[in-house]
Amino acid sequence: MVNYSRMTGAAGLLALLLTGCGNGDSLTPATAPSLDLPPSQIPPTTPTSTTPPVTQPDVPSVTPPAAVPPVTPSVAPPPVPPPIVPPVTPPVVAVAYANCMDSTVAGSYEEQRLPNILQRGDTQSFSDQILSASAFDGFGPQFAKQLCQDGAVKTFSDAIKIVKTAGDTVWQAAVDRVQGRKISGSLPQSDDRMLYWARLHMTLALRQWLPQIPLTLHQRSQLQWLLEKSSRGQYAIQFPSGKNIKRIIISGFDPFTLGTPGANYPSTNIRIGNPSGAIALALNGKQIALPDGSTAVIQTYLLPVNYAPFREGMQEHTLAPFFTGPEHVLASISMSQGEAGVFNIENWNGRYHATAFADNLGVVIPYGLTPSMQDADIYPPEDMLGYNPQPWVKEKPAQYTLTSLPIDKIMAANTGTGVINAANAATGGYTMVWHTQYAYFADCSKFITSSFTSNYTAYPPATPPAAPPASACAYKGGGSNYLSNESAYRNTLLRDTLNPSIAAGHLHVPIMTNFDDNDDGKITDAKFESYRDSIVQQTTSIVAALAKSLL
């Protein structure tokens, strides 16, 4: 049996050493997952040399000869020599080598949104505005400076170390800012967007970098993969050890639907944030004291709104080390932005993802595909399943997965208590819904779909929801068939594969991006902030209710 507690990513790649808890709390870290990249060569730390203090000799007193009485002359002591100051070694000045960056290398489709403006007449791109307002504008240039330091990268392992450190650093800085440990700039503390735009500056710098050593295309893609994962906290997940620890892991998403890359016209889409990302930054490392004396500890990470990383098994390889072993997580929740005004606990998650909706890289899986065609169905990684899911087989893996979150406990917890609903200013927060709808292909070979709609605001319902027909193929889960449903499906299928005891499921949180009508030129306003803060507040109560159910 494969030992998934030490599972890495792509086959054949070695491990990097992880250090530090990365969440700002004093925890004793358990063994962290190894990286799916070659090991970094961390040079030994050279101790700082210090010069011991120089002790001046005592100056003797001088007594005049007895032969000259009775005069007692006053004899001054010899002057004290100046202190001995050790020579100062001048600091090594980092020098950039020539032609380090090739600006003619085009950015990715996603990176090409960096110049987009918010309103006509803006002299700064939106990305520059949000980074300046959050004091995150230094991460891209600093990363480029580290890459370009003459002689800094002598081996591929040197490059790995620089890239991973930079990714870990920007992730931790975002967590620290949102949680109030280190806030600079005028942007409100709880904003999530600066991390996304800082990352794009960094991935573009890495793409345009001309290293002093030869790197293969494969090695360069490995470095990009490392930066994508580390800057989303996927290598920073660590839990404390001990039998009184209840471990919970939560995922969120990047912003998406940000508009046309490189557009030379204004668009308010560029300022969209993602409440699930804000939640992940706000809850990472948080601890909840439970009535029995145990402690729930939360660790979080982000996922990209792109199909390709999911195909590569990014989510499964991040989660797998924490799904097995004596100190596995007790709960794993994927979160994303859903619809206006409601929290949906998704009951069913479907294998199908051909939704004809572009990801952040502009990739679209065409509409009209039946499950066995092309990339219509989801194919989790072989090393997680224990078998190759291709070519397509209807139930390998399953067409639907089911939530195992404690719906009864969450629905009964009155999680909206004390929360102001930003849509109507009413106290009581947003509606909680057990979302049991789905859609399916009765005949898996024909593009003819049927649907079942039955959602509940109270639990238990008088009539339980009907399950999808056993002969059917999935078309939509409760959360439709885009990447939110995909993250839900992969998370719960991994539970079914590795550890069915884990409480796993998906939470769709309310839409956050709402601005006052007259604020089209602003990067934030009070309405936008009130939506984000109230959604994060109620989600925190939902997670607390989940934690209490783990007793």
XYZ file of C-alpha atoms in Angstrom:
551
model
C 0.000 0.000 0.000
C 1.289 3.462 -0.842
C 2.216 5.540 2.182
C 0.385 8.773 1.370
C 1.649 10.473 4.499
C 4.832 11.026 2.542
C 3.268 11.399 -0.923
C 4.885 13.930 -3.236
C 3.624 15.408 -6.470
C 4.926 14.485 -9.917
C 6.547 11.056 -9.994
C 10.298 10.908 -9.900
C 10.833 14.307 -8.240
C 12.599 14.612 -4.900
C 11.754 16.465 -1.704
C 12.589 19.930 -0.437
C 13.036 20.655 3.243
C 10.229 22.714 4.722
C 10.833 24.855 7.752
C 8.558 26.979 9.899
C 4.844 26.802 10.686
C 4.001 29.791 8.546
C 0.829 30.748 10.353
C 1.899 33.173 13.029
C 0.849 30.980 15.976
C 3.086 29.174 18.413
C 2.596 25.592 17.309
C 4.807 22.568 17.465
C 4.800 21.534 13.815
C 4.050 17.987 12.829
C 5.915 16.494 9.906
C 5.129 18.555 6.819
C 4.637 17.216 3.309
C 7.652 17.017 1.060
C 7.803 19.042 -2.107
C 7.456 17.603 -5.545
C 10.763 19.115 -6.646
C 14.470 18.368 -6.315
C 16.036 19.209 -2.951
C 17.284 22.689 -2.319
C 20.894 22.917 -1.317
C 20.800 25.035 1.792
C 24.293 26.219 2.637
C 25.384 26.025 6.246
C 24.911 29.172 8.188
C 28.168 30.997 8.747
C 28.269 32.260 12.322
C 28.816 35.952 12.707
C 32.308 36.603 14.058
C 32.611 38.968 16.977
C 35.718 40.597 18.379
C 36.061 40.199 22.164
C 36.165 43.469 24.094
C 39.628 44.810 24.810
C 40.288 45.245 28.526
C 42.495 48.239 29.266
C 45.320 47.606 31.810
C 44.957 49.315 35.162
C 46.926 52.569 35.363
C 49.177 52.460 38.468
C 49.262 55.400 40.908
C 52.625 57.135 41.151
C 54.238 57.960 44.529
C 57.102 60.553 44.656
C 60.471 59.465 46.081
C 60.838 59.716 49.878
C 64.074 61.714 49.426
C 62.233 64.891 48.571
C 60.120 65.646 51.602
C 58.059 67.534 52.487
C 56.767 68.310 48.977
C 54.273 65.805 47.629
C 53.989 66.552 43.961
C 50.753 65.848 42.097
C 51.481 63.362 39.359
C 48.896 63.024 36.532
C 48.263 59.495 35.206
C 49.339 58.764 31.684
C 46.635 59.277 29.057
C 44.286 56.334 28.383
C 44.868 54.966 24.913
C 41.906 55.077 22.533
C 39.789 51.927 22.357
C 40.859 49.347 19.877
C 38.265 49.150 17.097
C 38.370 46.023 14.943
C 38.424 46.659 11.226
C 34.978 46.694 9.637
C 34.456 44.285 6.799
C 32.435 46.087 4.153
C 29.128 44.343 3.365
C 28.920 42.369 0.183
C 26.975 44.453 -2.286
C 24.550 42.448 -4.412
C 25.299 43.201 -8.015
C 22.881 42.403 -10.777
C 24.347 40.818 -13.848
C 23.666 42.270 -17.284
C 20.771 41.105 -19.447
C 19.053 39.284 -16.597
C 15.503 39.840 -17.860
C 14.082 39.525 -21.351
C 11.086 41.846 -21.495
C 10.238 40.613 -24.980
C 9.040 37.312 -23.486
C 5.259 37.591 -23.432
C 3.423 37.096 -20.176
C 0.839 34.363 -19.783
C -2.763 35.129 -20.652
C -3.323 35.789 -16.964
C -0.221 37.968 -16.553
C -1.327 40.113 -19.474
C -3.990 41.625 -17.209
C -1.289 43.391 -15.188
C -1.518 46.612 -17.299
C -5.354 46.731 -17.250
C -6.870 49.954 -15.931
C -9.917 50.498 -13.757
C -11.205 53.756 -15.215
C -10.433 55.992 -18.162
C -7.626 58.434 -17.473
C -5.878 56.258 -14.880
C -2.117 56.687 -15.012
C -1.593 53.532 -12.974
C -2.829 50.059 -13.785
C -5.247 48.531 -11.311
C -2.610 46.010 -10.246
C -0.170 48.792 -9.424
C -2.855 50.651 -7.483
C -3.825 47.675 -5.342
C -0.197 46.726 -4.692
C 0.766 50.268 -3.741
C -2.262 50.620 -1.448
C -1.374 47.372 0.336
C 2.420 47.949 0.372
C 2.823 44.727 -1.625
C 4.430 46.541 -4.531
C 7.908 45.435 -3.472
C 7.476 41.675 -3.810
C 7.795 41.505 -7.584
C 10.857 43.784 -7.838
C 12.556 42.116 -4.860
C 12.047 38.682 -6.374
C 13.492 39.863 -9.689
C 16.448 41.358 -7.819
C 17.146 38.039 -6.100
C 17.027 36.160 -9.379
C 19.340 38.683 -10.996
C 22.014 38.810 -8.306
C 25.311 37.962 -9.918
C 26.379 34.450 -8.913
C 23.323 33.785 -6.734
C 22.130 30.899 -8.889
C 24.940 28.461 -9.540
C 22.753 25.332 -9.555
C 19.140 24.393 -10.116
C 18.860 23.860 -6.362
C 19.853 27.500 -5.809
C 16.992 28.538 -8.070
C 14.586 26.282 -6.180
C 15.549 27.826 -2.875
C 15.103 31.402 -4.117
C 11.765 30.670 -5.759
C 10.280 28.740 -2.867
C 11.419 31.286 -0.296
C 9.868 34.094 -2.322
C 6.569 32.214 -2.646
C 6.427 31.307 1.037
C 7.245 34.907 1.963
C 4.481 36.562 -0.063
C 1.924 34.022 1.232
C 2.914 34.624 4.844
C 2.927 38.395 4.325
C -0.659 38.201 3.035
C -1.727 36.096 6.038
C 0.017 38.485 8.423
C -1.608 41.519 6.825
C -5.139 40.126 6.877
C -4.743 38.927 10.464
C -3.410 42.298 11.605
C 0.150 41.376 12.513
C 1.756 43.585 9.894
C -0.334 46.156 8.072
C 1.040 48.820 5.767
C -0.651 50.972 3.183
C -4.170 52.377 2.982
C -5.967 49.230 1.796
C -8.237 47.792 4.495
C -6.727 44.919 6.419
C -9.097 42.149 5.295
C -8.535 42.530 1.528
C -7.388 39.400 -0.310
C -6.507 40.819 -3.738
C -2.931 42.011 -3.182
C -1.662 38.416 -2.987
C -3.059 37.546 -6.424
C -1.557 40.573 -8.174
C 1.805 40.310 -6.389
C 2.012 36.673 -7.504
C 1.422 37.629 -11.142
C 4.300 40.114 -11.023
C 6.486 37.354 -9.615
C 5.468 34.680 -12.135
C 6.095 37.159 -14.972
C 9.564 37.952 -13.598
C 10.342 34.238 -13.428
C 9.100 33.749 -16.987
C 11.315 36.567 -18.325
C 14.390 35.607 -16.294
C 17.594 34.732 -18.169
C 19.570 32.643 -15.660
C 23.357 32.422 -15.590
C 23.143 28.639 -15.727
C 21.467 26.496 -18.380
C 17.951 25.385 -17.442
C 15.784 23.029 -19.446
C 12.190 23.915 -20.281
C 11.146 21.228 -17.832
C 13.195 22.800 -15.047
C 11.730 26.209 -15.805
C 8.213 24.801 -15.648
C 9.102 23.159 -12.317
C 10.123 26.538 -10.940
C 6.851 28.090 -12.073
C 4.953 25.207 -10.444
C 6.901 25.715 -7.222
C 6.091 29.432 -7.189
C 2.399 28.805 -7.909
C 2.125 26.336 -5.017
C 4.274 28.104 -2.434
C 2.612 31.496 -2.971
C -0.770 29.870 -2.274
C 0.353 28.351 1.023
C 0.363 24.781 -0.247
C 3.796 24.052 1.233
C 3.167 25.983 4.459
C 0.516 23.649 5.876
C 1.623 22.267 9.241
C -0.346 21.125 12.239
C 0.734 20.695 15.844
C 1.133 17.195 17.173
C -0.893 15.759 20.019
C -4.021 13.766 20.753
C -5.989 16.848 21.850
C -5.658 18.567 18.475
C -8.575 18.539 16.018
C -7.137 19.344 12.592
C -9.181 21.153 9.935
C -7.966 22.069 6.460
C -9.722 24.634 4.229
C -9.175 25.752 0.642
C -10.146 28.998 -1.063
C -9.756 30.387 -4.571
C -8.069 33.232 -6.435
C -10.163 36.064 -7.903
C -11.602 35.342 -11.351
C -13.753 36.880 -14.148
C -11.282 39.767 -14.218
C -11.848 40.902 -17.798
C -9.944 40.829 -21.069
C -6.150 40.689 -20.689
C -4.337 43.742 -22.019
C -7.535 45.693 -22.611
C -6.920 49.376 -23.320
C -10.345 50.351 -22.009
C -11.572 50.574 -18.414
C -13.366 47.697 -16.710
C -14.569 47.295 -13.154
C -14.170 43.516 -13.465
C -10.466 43.952 -12.799
C -11.125 44.823 -9.140
C -13.045 41.636 -8.302
C -11.911 39.750 -5.216
C -12.830 36.310 -3.927
C -14.418 35.909 -0.481
C -13.118 32.337 -0.203
C -9.578 33.685 -0.595
C -10.219 36.290 2.081
C -11.556 33.536 4.360
C -8.462 31.393 3.814
C -6.135 34.276 4.697
C -8.215 35.208 7.749
C -8.469 31.682 9.203
C -5.013 30.255 8.521
C -3.429 29.115 11.778
C -6.451 30.007 13.911
C -7.266 27.903 16.952
C -10.655 27.191 18.522
C -10.884 26.054 22.150
C -13.441 23.259 22.388
C -15.624 22.343 25.394
C -13.793 19.080 26.102
C -10.454 20.863 26.485
C -9.194 19.981 23.025
C -8.219 22.547 20.412
C -9.256 22.787 16.787
C -6.451 24.075 14.562
C -7.148 25.407 11.076
C -4.734 25.439 8.173
C -5.630 26.887 4.774
C -4.382 27.116 1.213
C -5.525 28.618 -2.090
C -6.285 27.104 -5.476
C -5.946 28.756 -8.895
C -8.984 29.301 -11.094
C -7.333 27.319 -13.888
C -8.029 23.842 -15.236
C -4.407 22.816 -15.881
C -3.204 22.663 -12.239
C -6.217 20.525 -11.345
C -5.366 18.130 -14.175
C -1.851 17.861 -12.725
C -3.243 16.847 -9.346
C -2.329 20.037 -7.473
C -5.184 19.706 -4.994
C -4.777 15.992 -4.300
C -1.009 16.244 -3.831
C -1.499 19.129 -1.401
C -4.091 17.252 0.659
C -2.929 13.623 0.586
C -0.196 13.857 3.264
C -2.829 15.113 5.733
C -5.509 12.517 4.963
C -3.655 9.522 6.388
C -1.603 8.603 9.432
C -2.362 8.822 13.142
C -2.624 12.639 13.054
C -4.695 13.071 9.913
C -7.162 15.924 9.534
C -10.659 15.370 10.850
C -12.251 17.741 8.339
C -11.429 19.100 4.883
C -13.590 21.857 3.427
C -13.270 23.345 -0.049
C -14.787 26.829 -0.378
C -15.617 29.119 -3.259
C -17.835 32.041 -4.197
C -21.391 31.035 -5.082
C -24.533 33.120 -5.431
C -25.862 36.299 -3.877
C -26.977 36.307 -0.280
C -26.703 32.619 0.659
C -24.299 30.036 2.035
C -24.793 26.729 0.220
C -23.596 23.467 1.752
C -23.261 21.388 -1.400
C -24.632 17.874 -1.075
C -23.577 16.355 -4.422
C -20.381 16.909 -6.383
C -20.224 15.823 -10.024
C -17.353 14.439 -12.076
C -18.240 16.487 -15.182
C -16.578 19.878 -15.833
C -17.243 20.862 -19.459
C -19.010 24.085 -18.570
C -17.950 26.317 -21.511
C -16.737 28.978 -19.029
C -13.209 30.333 -19.374
C -10.680 30.021 -16.592
C -8.171 32.755 -15.731
C -5.875 31.510 -18.501
C -8.667 31.709 -21.075
C -9.092 27.928 -21.325
C -12.599 26.746 -22.159
C -13.835 23.145 -22.189
C -16.461 23.187 -24.939
C -20.167 22.888 -24.301
C -22.034 19.885 -25.612
C -19.599 17.086 -24.748
C -20.854 13.810 -23.367
C -18.923 12.459 -20.358
C -16.582 10.154 -22.263
C -15.593 12.778 -24.827
C -12.251 14.633 -24.673
C -11.807 16.377 -21.319
C -15.486 16.463 -20.311
C -15.037 14.374 -17.151
C -12.554 14.890 -14.323
C -9.579 12.509 -14.217
C -7.834 12.569 -10.804
C -4.149 11.554 -10.716
C -3.304 7.891 -11.015
C -1.000 7.913 -7.988
C -3.938 8.965 -5.809
C -6.534 6.588 -7.240
C -4.293 3.555 -7.490
C -5.314 3.029 -11.110
C -5.261 4.941 -14.394
C -8.676 6.567 -14.923
C -8.131 6.843 -18.662
C -9.572 5.764 -20.983
C -12.959 6.742 -19.590
C -14.881 4.224 -17.502
C -18.209 5.317 -16.040
C -17.572 4.471 -12.371
C -13.773 4.662 -12.290
C -13.906 7.026 -10.515
C -17.485 7.606 -9.325
C -19.817 9.961 -11.156
C -20.928 11.677 -7.931
C -19.493 12.152 -4.462
C -21.439 13.142 -1.344
C -20.723 15.613 1.433
C -19.908 14.235 4.878
C -19.961 17.617 6.619
C -22.190 17.742 9.744
C -25.119 19.461 8.018
C -27.389 19.140 11.051
C -24.886 20.779 13.396
C -24.051 23.624 11.000
C -27.685 24.364 10.132
C -28.644 24.428 13.814
C -25.777 26.649 14.931
C -27.345 30.037 14.085
C -24.118 31.083 12.420
C -25.564 34.445 11.370
C -25.922 35.644 14.957
C -24.352 39.084 15.255
C -23.635 39.283 11.507
C -24.943 42.265 9.536
C -26.202 41.214 6.109
C -24.494 43.700 3.780
C -27.320 43.483 1.239
C -30.060 44.773 3.533
C -28.256 45.856 6.732
C -30.356 43.360 8.711
C -28.926 41.521 11.681
C -28.822 37.743 11.352
C -26.398 37.289 8.492
C -26.989 35.292 5.342
C -29.303 32.339 4.739
C -27.875 28.850 5.248
C -29.002 26.336 2.610
C -28.507 22.595 2.318
C -28.060 22.583 -1.440
C -29.194 19.208 -2.777
C -29.790 19.918 -6.466
C -27.931 18.236 -9.332
C -28.240 17.500 -13.053
C -27.396 14.354 -14.987
C -27.278 12.488 -18.285
C -29.800 9.656 -18.179
C -27.986 8.209 -21.185
C -24.244 8.828 -20.837
C -23.788 8.730 -24.621
C -26.306 11.482 -25.423
C -26.215 15.166 -24.562
C -29.677 15.236 -23.021
C -29.798 16.342 -19.407
C -32.278 16.095 -16.562
C -32.204 17.936 -13.249
C -33.329 17.561 -9.667
C -33.953 20.662 -7.559
C -34.671 20.430 -3.866
C -32.926 22.758 -1.450
C -33.525 23.158 2.275
C -33.174 25.944 4.830
C -34.076 23.638 7.726
C -32.736 20.268 8.783
C -33.894 17.542 8.753
C -36.280 18.019 5.833
C -39.702 16.428 5.822
C -38.782 14.617 2.614
C -35.139 13.655 2.112
C -33.619 14.517 -1.272
C -33.497 11.819 -3.921
C -30.100 10.528 -5.007
C -28.955 10.650 -8.648
C -29.957 7.543 -10.629
C -27.302 4.852 -10.392
C -27.277 4.448 -14.173
C -26.798 8.172 -14.819
C -23.672 10.198 -15.530
C -23.018 13.482 -13.756
C -23.685 16.752 -15.541
C -23.759 19.103 -12.542
C -23.266 18.853 -8.831
C -25.024 21.212 -6.444
C -22.331 23.746 -7.208
C -22.785 23.356 -10.986
C -19.835 22.102 -13.089
C -17.091 24.711 -12.973
C -13.911 24.658 -10.898
C -15.662 25.081 -7.542
C -17.510 21.815 -8.149
C -14.233 20.311 -9.367
C -12.446 21.226 -6.137
C -15.365 19.746 -4.190
C -15.326 16.535 -6.219
C -11.570 16.037 -5.907
C -11.576 16.755 -2.170
C -14.407 14.321 -1.406
C -13.149 11.637 -3.793
C -9.775 11.768 -2.061
C -11.610 11.276 1.237
C -13.400 8.246 -0.193
C -10.099 6.878 -1.497
C -7.791 7.481 1.465
C -9.845 8.013 4.613
C -13.662 7.883 4.599
C -13.752 8.984 8.255
C -12.847 12.569 7.323
C -15.697 15.098 7.294
C -15.326 16.569 3.800
C -17.484 18.761 1.620
C -17.906 22.085 -0.126
C -19.228 25.439 1.064
C -20.306 28.052 -1.458
C -20.167 31.485 0.192
C -22.101 34.599 -0.928
C -20.907 36.851 -3.732
C -18.703 39.584 -2.318
C -17.918 42.100 -5.067
C -20.518 44.835 -4.712
C -19.678 48.546 -4.928
C -21.733 51.711 -4.655
C -22.947 52.934 -8.040
C -20.809 56.070 -7.961
C -17.592 54.270 -7.044
C -16.591 52.769 -10.404
C -13.165 54.374 -10.185
C -12.338 53.170 -6.677
C -10.319 50.085 -5.808
C -12.447 49.638 -2.686
C -15.319 51.247 -0.832
C -17.351 50.771 2.348
C -19.966 48.568 0.667
C -17.367 46.224 -0.762
C -15.639 45.956 2.607
C -18.897 45.291 4.459
C -19.708 42.353 2.196
C -16.289 40.788 2.652
C -16.110 41.304 6.402
C -19.617 39.971 7.071
C -19.045 36.896 4.878
C -15.765 36.133 6.650
C -17.458 36.641 10.027
C -20.271 34.172 9.343
C -17.909 31.642 7.759
C -15.832 31.734 10.935
C -18.956 30.753 12.880
C -19.672 27.943 10.402
C -16.171 26.554 10.873
C -16.557 26.831 14.649
C -19.770 24.804 14.446
C -17.949 22.189 12.392
C -15.104 22.085 14.928
C -17.509 21.477 17.814
C -19.051 18.573 15.908
C -15.679 16.799 15.893
C -15.801 16.037 19.630
